[in-house]
Structure formats: structure tokens, C-alpha cells
Coordinates of C-alpha atoms and ligand atoms in Angstrom, one line a residue:
M79 CA 0.0 0.1 0.0
G80 CA 1.2 3.4 -0.8
L81 CA 0.8 6.5 -2.9
I82 CA 1.0 5.7 -6.7
V83 CA 1.1 8.2 -9.6
Q84 CA 0.1 6.6 -12.9
K85 CA 0.3 8.6 -16.1
F86 CA -1.5 7.5 -19.3
G87 CA -0.5 9.0 -22.7
G88 CA -2.7 9.9 -25.6
S89 CA -2.9 6.5 -27.2
S90 CA -3.7 4.9 -23.9
V91 CA -7.0 7.0 -23.7
A92 CA -7.6 7.3 -27.4
N93 CA -11.2 6.0 -27.4
T94 CA -14.0 4.8 -24.9
E95 CA -12.7 1.2 -24.9
R96 CA -9.2 2.5 -24.0
V97 CA -10.6 4.8 -21.4
M98 CA -12.4 2.0 -19.8
N99 CA -9.2 -0.1 -19.9
V100 CA -7.3 2.7 -18.1
A101 CA -10.1 3.0 -15.5
R102 CA -9.7 -0.8 -14.8
I103 CA -5.9 -0.5 -14.2
V104 CA -6.4 2.6 -12.0
T105 CA -9.3 0.9 -9.9
D106 CA -7.4 -2.3 -9.5
T107 CA -4.5 -0.3 -8.0
Y108 CA -6.9 1.7 -5.8
K109 CA -8.7 -1.4 -4.6
K110 CA -5.3 -2.8 -3.3
G111 CA -5.5 0.0 -0.7
N112 CA -3.3 2.5 -2.6
D113 CA -3.9 6.1 -2.9
V114 CA -3.9 6.9 -6.6
V115 CA -3.2 10.2 -8.6
V116 CA -3.8 9.7 -12.3
V117 CA -2.3 12.1 -14.9
V118 CA -3.7 12.0 -18.5
S119 CA -2.9 13.4 -21.9
A120 CA -5.4 14.5 -24.6
Q121 CA -7.0 11.5 -26.4
G122 CA -5.2 10.2 -29.6
D123 CA -4.2 13.0 -31.9
T124 CA -6.4 15.6 -30.2
T125 CA -3.5 18.1 -29.6
D126 CA -2.3 17.8 -33.2
D127 CA -6.0 18.4 -34.4
L128 CA -6.2 21.4 -32.3
I129 CA -3.0 22.9 -33.5
A130 CA -4.2 22.2 -37.2
K131 CA -7.4 24.0 -36.5
A132 CA -5.5 27.1 -35.2
K133 CA -3.3 27.0 -38.4
E134 CA -6.5 27.2 -40.5
I135 CA -6.8 30.7 -39.0
S136 CA -3.2 31.8 -38.9
H137 CA 0.4 30.6 -38.7
H138 CA 1.2 33.4 -36.3
N139 CA -1.4 32.8 -33.5
S140 CA -0.4 34.2 -30.1
K141 CA 1.2 31.5 -27.9
R142 CA -1.2 32.5 -25.1
E143 CA -4.2 31.6 -27.2
M144 CA -2.4 28.4 -28.5
D145 CA -2.1 27.4 -24.8
M146 CA -5.7 28.1 -24.0
L147 CA -6.6 26.0 -27.1
M148 CA -4.2 23.1 -26.5
A149 CA -5.1 22.8 -22.8
A150 CA -8.7 21.9 -23.8
G151 CA -7.6 18.4 -24.9
E152 CA -6.6 17.2 -21.5
Q153 CA -9.8 18.7 -20.0
I154 CA -11.9 16.2 -22.2
S155 CA -9.7 13.2 -21.0
I156 CA -9.9 13.8 -17.2
A157 CA -13.6 14.3 -17.3
L158 CA -14.1 11.0 -19.3
L159 CA -11.7 9.1 -17.2
A160 CA -13.3 10.2 -13.9
M161 CA -16.7 9.1 -15.2
A162 CA -15.2 5.7 -16.3
I163 CA -13.7 5.2 -12.9
E164 CA -17.1 6.1 -11.2
E165 CA -18.8 3.7 -13.6
L166 CA -16.6 0.9 -12.2
G167 CA -17.7 1.8 -8.7
C168 CA -14.8 3.9 -7.3
P169 CA -14.9 7.5 -6.3
A170 CA -13.0 9.9 -8.5
I171 CA -12.6 13.6 -9.1
S172 CA -11.0 15.3 -12.2
L173 CA -8.8 18.4 -11.7
L174 CA -7.3 20.7 -14.4
G175 CA -3.8 21.7 -14.0
W176 CA -4.5 24.9 -12.0
Q177 CA -6.9 23.1 -9.7
A178 CA -4.2 20.5 -9.0
G179 CA -1.8 23.3 -8.0
F180 CA 0.5 23.5 -11.0
R181 CA 2.1 26.9 -11.0
T182 CA 4.4 27.8 -13.9
D183 CA 6.6 30.5 -15.4
S184 CA 5.0 32.6 -18.2
V185 CA 6.8 31.1 -21.3
Y186 CA 3.6 30.1 -23.1
S187 CA 3.9 26.7 -25.0
A188 CA 7.1 25.8 -23.2
A189 CA 6.3 26.7 -19.5
R190 CA 8.4 25.4 -16.7
I191 CA 6.8 24.1 -13.5
K192 CA 7.7 26.4 -10.6
K193 CA 5.8 24.4 -7.9
V194 CA 2.9 22.2 -7.3
E195 CA 0.7 23.4 -4.5
T196 CA -0.6 20.0 -3.4
D197 CA -3.3 21.0 -0.8
R198 CA -6.3 20.2 -3.0
I199 CA -4.9 16.9 -4.2
K200 CA -4.1 15.9 -0.6
T201 CA -7.6 16.8 0.6
E202 CA -9.2 14.7 -2.2
L203 CA -6.8 11.7 -1.4
D204 CA -7.9 12.1 2.3
N205 CA -11.4 11.6 1.2
R206 CA -10.3 8.4 -0.5
K207 CA -10.9 9.8 -4.1
I208 CA -8.8 8.7 -7.1
V209 CA -7.7 12.1 -8.3
V210 CA -7.5 12.5 -12.1
V211 CA -5.2 15.4 -13.1
A212 CA -4.9 17.1 -16.5
G213 CA -1.3 16.7 -17.7
F214 CA 0.7 19.2 -19.8
Q215 CA -0.9 22.4 -18.2
G216 CA -0.6 24.8 -15.4
L217 CA -1.2 28.5 -14.4
N218 CA 1.1 31.4 -14.5
K219 CA 1.4 34.5 -12.4
Y220 CA -1.2 36.3 -14.6
Q221 CA -3.7 33.6 -13.8
D222 CA -3.4 32.4 -17.4
M223 CA -3.2 28.8 -18.6
T224 CA 0.2 27.7 -19.8
T225 CA 1.3 24.4 -21.4
L226 CA 4.6 22.7 -20.8
G227 CA 5.6 21.9 -24.3
R228 CA 4.7 18.7 -26.5
G229 CA 4.8 15.6 -24.5
G230 CA 4.7 17.5 -21.3
S231 CA 2.3 15.3 -19.4
D232 CA 5.3 12.9 -18.5
T233 CA 6.8 16.0 -16.7
S234 CA 3.3 16.7 -14.9
A235 CA 3.3 13.1 -13.6
V236 CA 6.9 13.3 -12.3
A237 CA 6.3 16.7 -10.7
I238 CA 3.2 15.4 -8.8
A239 CA 5.2 12.2 -7.7
A240 CA 8.0 14.5 -6.5
A241 CA 5.7 17.0 -4.7
L242 CA 3.7 14.2 -3.0
N243 CA 6.9 12.0 -2.4
A244 CA 4.9 9.2 -4.0
D245 CA 6.1 5.6 -3.6
R246 CA 5.9 4.9 -7.4
C247 CA 5.6 6.8 -10.7
Q248 CA 4.4 4.7 -13.6
I249 CA 4.4 6.0 -17.1
F250 CA 1.9 3.9 -19.0
T251 CA 2.2 4.0 -22.9
D252 CA 1.6 2.0 -26.0
V253 CA 4.9 0.1 -25.8
D254 CA 6.0 -2.2 -22.9
G255 CA 9.2 -0.3 -22.0
V256 CA 12.2 1.6 -23.3
Y257 CA 13.9 -0.2 -26.1
T258 CA 17.4 0.0 -27.7
A259 CA 15.6 1.8 -30.6
D260 CA 12.0 2.6 -31.5
P261 CA 10.4 -0.9 -31.5
R262 CA 7.8 0.2 -34.1
K263 CA 10.5 1.1 -36.6
V264 CA 13.5 -1.1 -35.9
K265 CA 13.8 -4.8 -36.3
G266 CA 15.4 -6.5 -33.5
A267 CA 15.1 -3.6 -30.9
R268 CA 15.5 -5.0 -27.4
R269 CA 13.7 -4.0 -24.3
L270 CA 15.7 -2.7 -21.5
Q271 CA 15.0 -3.8 -17.9
E272 CA 16.7 -0.8 -16.4
I273 CA 18.3 2.5 -17.5
T274 CA 19.9 5.3 -15.8
Y275 CA 18.7 8.8 -15.8
D276 CA 21.6 10.1 -17.7
E277 CA 21.3 7.6 -20.5
M278 CA 17.5 8.0 -20.6
L279 CA 17.9 11.8 -20.7
E280 CA 20.2 11.5 -23.7
L281 CA 17.9 9.1 -25.5
A282 CA 14.9 11.3 -24.9
T283 CA 16.7 14.4 -25.9
L284 CA 18.0 12.8 -29.1
G285 CA 14.6 11.6 -30.3
A286 CA 13.3 8.6 -28.3
Q287 CA 9.9 10.1 -27.7
V288 CA 8.8 7.4 -25.2
L289 CA 9.7 9.9 -22.3
N290 CA 9.8 13.6 -22.5
N291 CA 13.3 14.8 -21.8
R292 CA 12.2 17.3 -19.1
S293 CA 10.4 14.6 -17.2
V294 CA 13.8 12.7 -17.0
E295 CA 15.6 15.7 -15.9
M296 CA 13.1 16.3 -13.1
A297 CA 13.0 12.7 -12.1
K298 CA 16.8 12.8 -11.7
K299 CA 16.7 16.0 -9.8
Y300 CA 14.1 14.7 -7.2
N301 CA 15.2 11.1 -7.4
V302 CA 11.8 9.8 -8.7
E303 CA 12.1 6.3 -9.9
L304 CA 10.1 5.8 -13.1
E305 CA 8.6 2.8 -14.7
V306 CA 7.7 2.9 -18.3
I307 CA 5.0 0.2 -18.9
S308 CA 2.3 -0.8 -21.3
S309 CA -1.3 0.2 -20.7
L310 CA -2.4 -2.8 -22.9
N311 CA -0.2 -5.3 -21.4
P312 CA 0.8 -4.1 -18.0
I313 CA 3.8 -6.6 -17.2
P314 CA 6.8 -5.0 -15.5
G315 CA 8.3 -2.5 -17.8
T316 CA 11.7 -0.5 -17.9
I317 CA 12.8 1.1 -14.6
V318 CA 14.7 4.5 -14.9
K319 CA 16.8 5.2 -11.9
E320 CA 20.2 6.6 -10.8
T321 CA 22.3 3.5 -11.2
T322 CA 21.6 0.2 -12.7
K323 CA 22.7 -3.3 -11.6
M324 CA 23.5 -4.3 -15.2
E325 CA 27.1 -3.9 -16.2
K326 CA 27.6 -0.8 -18.4
M327 CA 26.6 -1.6 -21.9
L328 CA 28.7 -0.2 -24.6
V329 CA 25.6 1.3 -26.3
R330 CA 22.2 1.6 -24.7
G331 CA 20.2 2.8 -27.7
V332 CA 20.0 4.3 -31.2
T333 CA 17.8 7.3 -31.9
K334 CA 16.7 9.5 -34.7
D335 CA 15.5 13.2 -34.8
K336 CA 14.0 14.7 -37.7
D337 CA 13.2 18.0 -36.1
V338 CA 16.6 19.5 -37.1
S339 CA 17.5 22.4 -39.4
K340 CA 21.1 23.1 -40.4
I341 CA 22.0 26.8 -40.6
S342 CA 25.2 27.6 -42.5
I343 CA 27.1 30.9 -42.6
V344 CA 29.6 30.6 -45.4
G345 CA 32.5 33.1 -46.0
V346 CA 32.3 35.2 -42.9
E347 CA 35.3 37.3 -41.9
D348 CA 38.0 35.2 -40.0
V349 CA 38.5 37.6 -37.0
P350 CA 38.0 37.2 -33.2
G351 CA 34.5 37.6 -31.8
I352 CA 32.3 36.3 -34.7
A353 CA 31.2 33.1 -32.9
F354 CA 30.5 35.1 -29.8
K355 CA 28.3 37.6 -31.7
V356 CA 26.4 35.0 -33.7
F357 CA 25.5 32.8 -30.8
S358 CA 24.8 35.6 -28.4
Q359 CA 22.4 37.0 -31.0
L360 CA 20.7 33.6 -31.1
A361 CA 20.6 33.3 -27.3
K362 CA 19.0 36.8 -27.1
N363 CA 16.3 35.5 -29.3
N364 CA 15.7 32.4 -27.2
I365 CA 16.9 30.1 -29.9
N366 CA 18.6 26.9 -28.7
V367 CA 21.5 25.6 -30.7
D368 CA 22.7 22.2 -30.9
I369 CA 25.6 20.9 -33.0
I370 CA 28.1 23.6 -33.8
L371 CA 30.9 23.4 -36.4
Q372 CA 33.4 25.9 -37.6
S373 CA 35.8 25.5 -40.5
V374 CA 39.5 26.2 -40.6
G375 CA 40.0 29.8 -41.8
R376 CA 41.1 30.3 -45.4
D377 CA 41.7 33.6 -47.4
N378 CA 40.6 35.5 -44.2
T379 CA 37.1 33.9 -44.2
K380 CA 35.6 31.0 -42.3
D381 CA 32.4 29.0 -42.2
I382 CA 30.0 28.4 -39.2
V383 CA 27.5 25.7 -39.3
F384 CA 25.0 24.9 -36.5
T385 CA 21.6 23.2 -35.9
V386 CA 18.5 24.4 -34.3
S387 CA 14.9 22.9 -34.2
M388 CA 12.8 23.4 -37.2
A389 CA 10.5 25.8 -35.4
N390 CA 13.4 28.2 -35.0
E391 CA 14.6 27.9 -38.6
E392 CA 13.3 31.1 -40.1
E393 CA 13.9 33.2 -37.1
A394 CA 17.5 32.0 -36.7
V395 CA 18.4 32.8 -40.5
E396 CA 16.7 36.2 -40.1
C397 CA 18.5 37.3 -36.9
I398 CA 21.9 36.1 -38.3
K399 CA 21.3 38.1 -41.5
A400 CA 20.6 41.1 -39.5
L401 CA 24.1 41.2 -37.9
P402 CA 26.2 44.0 -39.2
F403 CA 29.3 42.0 -39.9
I404 CA 27.6 39.4 -42.1
G405 CA 28.3 41.5 -45.3
D406 CA 28.8 39.3 -48.3
A407 CA 28.7 35.9 -46.3
K408 CA 26.0 33.7 -47.4
V409 CA 23.4 32.6 -44.7
F410 CA 21.0 29.7 -45.5
S411 CA 19.2 26.8 -43.9
D412 CA 18.5 23.2 -44.8
N413 CA 15.8 21.2 -42.9
T414 CA 16.2 18.0 -45.0
V415 CA 18.5 16.6 -42.5
A416 CA 18.2 14.3 -39.5
K417 CA 20.3 13.5 -36.4
V418 CA 21.2 9.9 -35.7
S419 CA 22.8 9.2 -32.5
V420 CA 24.2 6.2 -30.3
V421 CA 23.9 6.6 -26.6
G422 CA 25.5 4.7 -23.8
A423 CA 27.5 5.4 -20.6
G424 CA 29.9 2.4 -21.5
M425 CA 31.3 4.2 -24.6
E426 CA 33.5 6.5 -22.5
T427 CA 35.9 3.6 -21.7
H428 CA 35.5 1.8 -25.1
P429 CA 37.4 3.2 -28.1
G430 CA 36.0 2.1 -31.4
T431 CA 32.4 2.9 -30.9
A432 CA 32.5 5.9 -33.3
S433 CA 34.3 3.8 -36.0
K434 CA 31.7 1.1 -35.6
M435 CA 28.9 3.5 -36.1
F436 CA 30.7 5.2 -39.2
E437 CA 31.4 1.7 -40.7
A438 CA 27.7 0.8 -40.5
L439 CA 26.8 4.1 -42.3
Y440 CA 29.5 3.7 -44.8
G441 CA 28.2 0.1 -45.5
K442 CA 24.9 1.6 -46.6
G443 CA 26.5 4.3 -48.6
I444 CA 25.3 7.1 -46.3
N445 CA 27.2 10.3 -46.2
I446 CA 27.9 12.0 -42.8
Q447 CA 27.5 15.8 -42.9
T448 CA 28.6 16.6 -39.3
I449 CA 29.6 14.8 -36.2
S450 CA 29.3 15.7 -32.6
T451 CA 30.2 13.6 -29.5
S452 CA 30.0 13.8 -25.7
E453 CA 31.0 11.2 -23.0
I454 CA 27.9 9.3 -23.6
K455 CA 26.8 9.8 -27.1
I456 CA 27.8 10.2 -30.7
S457 CA 25.5 12.1 -33.2
V458 CA 25.8 12.4 -36.9
L459 CA 23.8 14.7 -39.2
I460 CA 22.8 13.0 -42.4
D461 CA 20.2 13.4 -45.2
E462 CA 16.8 12.9 -43.8
K463 CA 15.9 10.4 -46.4
D464 CA 18.5 8.0 -45.1
A465 CA 17.4 8.3 -41.5
D466 CA 15.4 5.0 -41.0
K467 CA 18.0 3.0 -42.9
A468 CA 20.8 4.5 -40.8
V469 CA 19.1 3.8 -37.5
S470 CA 18.6 0.2 -38.6
A471 CA 22.1 -0.3 -39.8
V472 CA 23.7 1.3 -36.7
H473 CA 21.4 -0.7 -34.4
E474 CA 22.2 -3.9 -36.2
A475 CA 26.0 -3.2 -35.9
F476 CA 25.7 -2.9 -32.1
F477 CA 22.9 -5.3 -31.3
G478 CA 22.5 -7.6 -34.2
N479 CA 19.0 -8.0 -35.7
D480 CA 17.4 -11.1 -34.2
Ligands
LIG1378 P1 2.3 8.5 -25.1 O1 1.1 8.9 -26.1 O2 2.0 7.3 -24.3 O3 2.9 9.7 -24.5 P2 4.4 8.6 -27.1 O4 3.9 8.4 -28.5 O5 4.8 9.8 -26.6 O6 3.3 7.9 -26.1 O7 5.6 7.7 -26.9 C1 5.6 6.2 -27.1 C2 6.2 5.9 -28.5 O8 7.6 6.2 -28.4 C3 6.1 4.5 -28.9 O9 4.9 4.2 -29.5 C4 7.4 4.2 -29.8 O10 7.0 4.2 -31.1 C5 8.2 5.5 -29.5 N1 9.6 5.2 -29.2 C6 10.7 5.9 -29.8 N2 11.8 5.4 -29.4 C7 11.6 4.6 -28.5 C8 12.4 3.7 -27.7 N3 13.8 3.8 -27.6 N4 11.7 2.8 -26.7 C9 10.4 2.7 -26.7 N5 9.6 3.5 -27.5 C10 10.2 4.4 -28.4
LIG1379 N1 -1.3 16.3 -25.3 C1 0.2 16.8 -25.2 C2 0.9 16.6 -26.5 O1 0.3 15.9 -27.4 C3 0.9 16.4 -24.0 C4 1.2 15.0 -24.0 O2 0.8 14.2 -24.7 O3 2.1 14.7 -23.1 O4 2.0 16.9 -26.7
LIG1380 MG1 4.5 11.1 -24.8

């Protein structure tokens, strides 16, 4: 018996049958004597559909109104799930993010949780209610609804688990754990029993959407152990925690991220301060930069290449072009690229990981545009059309394909 936080993603509540299935999982947990807080996402593709509706009006809608719109998806799910739980004979109450105490900063569409005021949730739990909370949303200091960024319900669940000091935080989804690559796309992907926060954080940041990267960051910070588990087949899933019993694997997973745009500045003057001015200009515009590459200078000029997410592509090009020293340098972008990465804490002590990855790509005739590494990952930028082939080839090189 204890306090358990269970989070269900969009596919797990996509239709009435799935909502009833979730209600059964939740009530089974409750009937064992546990206190249960459930966090849910919008049903199926609801969030995408809402965004598409907004785009029918304009591509430049205010982020405040976008948050007001997107938050509606989760409101539907919590009400339906609370009804389903009551239908199964257990008491439930649905709460929107603000009712559940989520206070955020004011960055609309990418808000960060500042705190969770848990009084209301605790009162409802004391009354033996199953508390059903809308994920992905909160309230800022202007009393406006905010959302946490796509996939943000995972973070809502971890935040509640941390604030309530829950005994368990289970992330139910449509696959039965974290795999060495996307199990829907890569033949031979293997399920991991355990994975460390650091490795999971890299996998999530580099494209494994099974967990949102901010949720992993928060789980690590507050030491919330996560279980990624299937809502359709709830056998034990993958545990995400500080250290694992398993010996360090050379590579823990292979990921792909297509949300990448490569920005090139070609032929800029080769004098001190250029990189500083370019990247401080991007930072001032709140544009996150990922891979950075600078060529060796020649004829007093050099080239700088970096990547941003596709949503920032146009703005990045515009704000670089506006810099006074750009002069005759060419500034252009290319979003037909993808980033493929291998992740694993073991690679630190194993030379040869990079060459194995590059050999697998060479074997398929795939050209590498840029390379970046850290202690626990190697990423390459390649042509987007080769991305799936690349992930399969690299995965096969490290894990075989049976
Ligand atoms: P939810 O709606 O439950 O939040 P998501 O669609 O956000 O679910 O995440 C689950 C999906 O993540 C899976 O269906 C799977 O295709 C994908 N995925 C990508 N990489 C991985 C991985 N390494 N392990 C497991 N699933 C992965
Ligand atoms: N419904 C939101 C989204 O689609 C939040 C989530 O699913 O976690 O991004
Ligand atoms: Mg998700």
C-alpha cells in the first residue's frame, strides 16, 4: 500500500474502450488499498488536431491563445476518465492543472513548472478519491493557462510524484518499456529492464519520444524512480533510476531526430568575436543551438554551421542576416537533415564505438555531414531520407538483428 502516480499517454486513452481499460488499471491499483493520482494526456491525436485548427486561422497565432486551445484536450480526457472510474464503482474527481496546484513561469507553450501546491490533491486523497489530473498544463502569475511543451504530461506526472513524495511513478504508454531503438521502426530492438537517468535523458533528448526529456531531468533532480510500462499489457516495464545493476553496456540505444534544421554561414570574416556575436544573438532570441561546427579559416574567411529545431529555422536565419558584420557571407538553412545518435555510458571507456557507427553508415553508402560527441553519445547529421536506414544499420551493428 502506498501513494502511486500513474500517467497515461494519448494513445492509452484514445477512445472509450481504451478509457475503460485505463479505468480498470487505476481501480485495480486503488482497490489494493493504494492512494492513486492519475495524470492523463489528450485523447489520441487531439493536440495535433487542435493545432491544425489554429493553423487554419493563422500561422502566427499568439502563444497565449495556443495554450488556451491546447489545454482543452486534456480537459476532455480527465472528465471522461473520472466518469469511467465512477462507472466501475470507485470515487473519482477530475482536476485541471491549475486546480491540482500547477504553478508555472510565463513562457507560453514551453512553460516550466515552478511548484505544485498539493493542498487540493491531498484533501481529495484524504477523502479516498482517485484524483485525475490534466497533464501538460498549469497556471502562470497572470492567472493564465500555460502548457509545458509537447509531450509535457510526463513532466506533470513526475512533478506530482516528487511533490507528494509518491512511492511509485508509472508512465503507461503503448509500448512495454524503453527499447534500444524505436520498437515500431527497428527490427530487433530490445527491451531494457533498467536504464540510468543520464542515459534516458540523452535518449529522450536525441529523439526517443517514449519519455519527454524534461520529465527525466526532473526525475533525476528529485530522485523519482520511473517505470515505463504498457497500458495494454501491464507486465513489468523498464525502470529508470540513478544506477543500474546491469554492467555498463557499450551502447544503450540508437535514436533519430528529424526535427533539425542546419544553418550555414559561409564566408564570414575570420576575426575574433564572430562566434560570440552569432551565438549571443541567437541566445537573445531564445533560440537553442545544438551541434556547432566551424571550419578552418582560409583567405581570411571561415564558415560556421549549427543546428536548431525546425520551429526556429526562419527566425535563426533572419536574426543572423541582420548582424552588421555578415556582409557578403551567405546565410542559408536546410531542414532535409536528420540526426542519428548512439547513446551509452559504456562508450566512455571503449574506443571504437565511433568507428563502428561510421562503418555501419558507410556500409549503406550514407554520407555524414557533421559529427558531434559527448562522453555518452555520438551524433551524426545525415540526409533525412537516409534516417530510417541509418538507424537500422547502426542498431544492427551494435545489437544484431534477431
Ligand atoms: P504517449 O502517448 O503514451 O505519451 P508517445 O507516443 O509519446 O506515447 O511515446 C511512445 C512511443 O515512443 C512508442 O509508440 C514508440 O514508437 C516511440 N519510441 C521511440 N523510441 C523509443 C524507444 N527507444 N523505446 C520505446 N519507445 C520508443
Ligand atoms: N497532449 C500533449 C501533446 O500531445 C501532451 C502529452 O501528450 O504529453 O503533446
Ligand atoms: Mg508522450
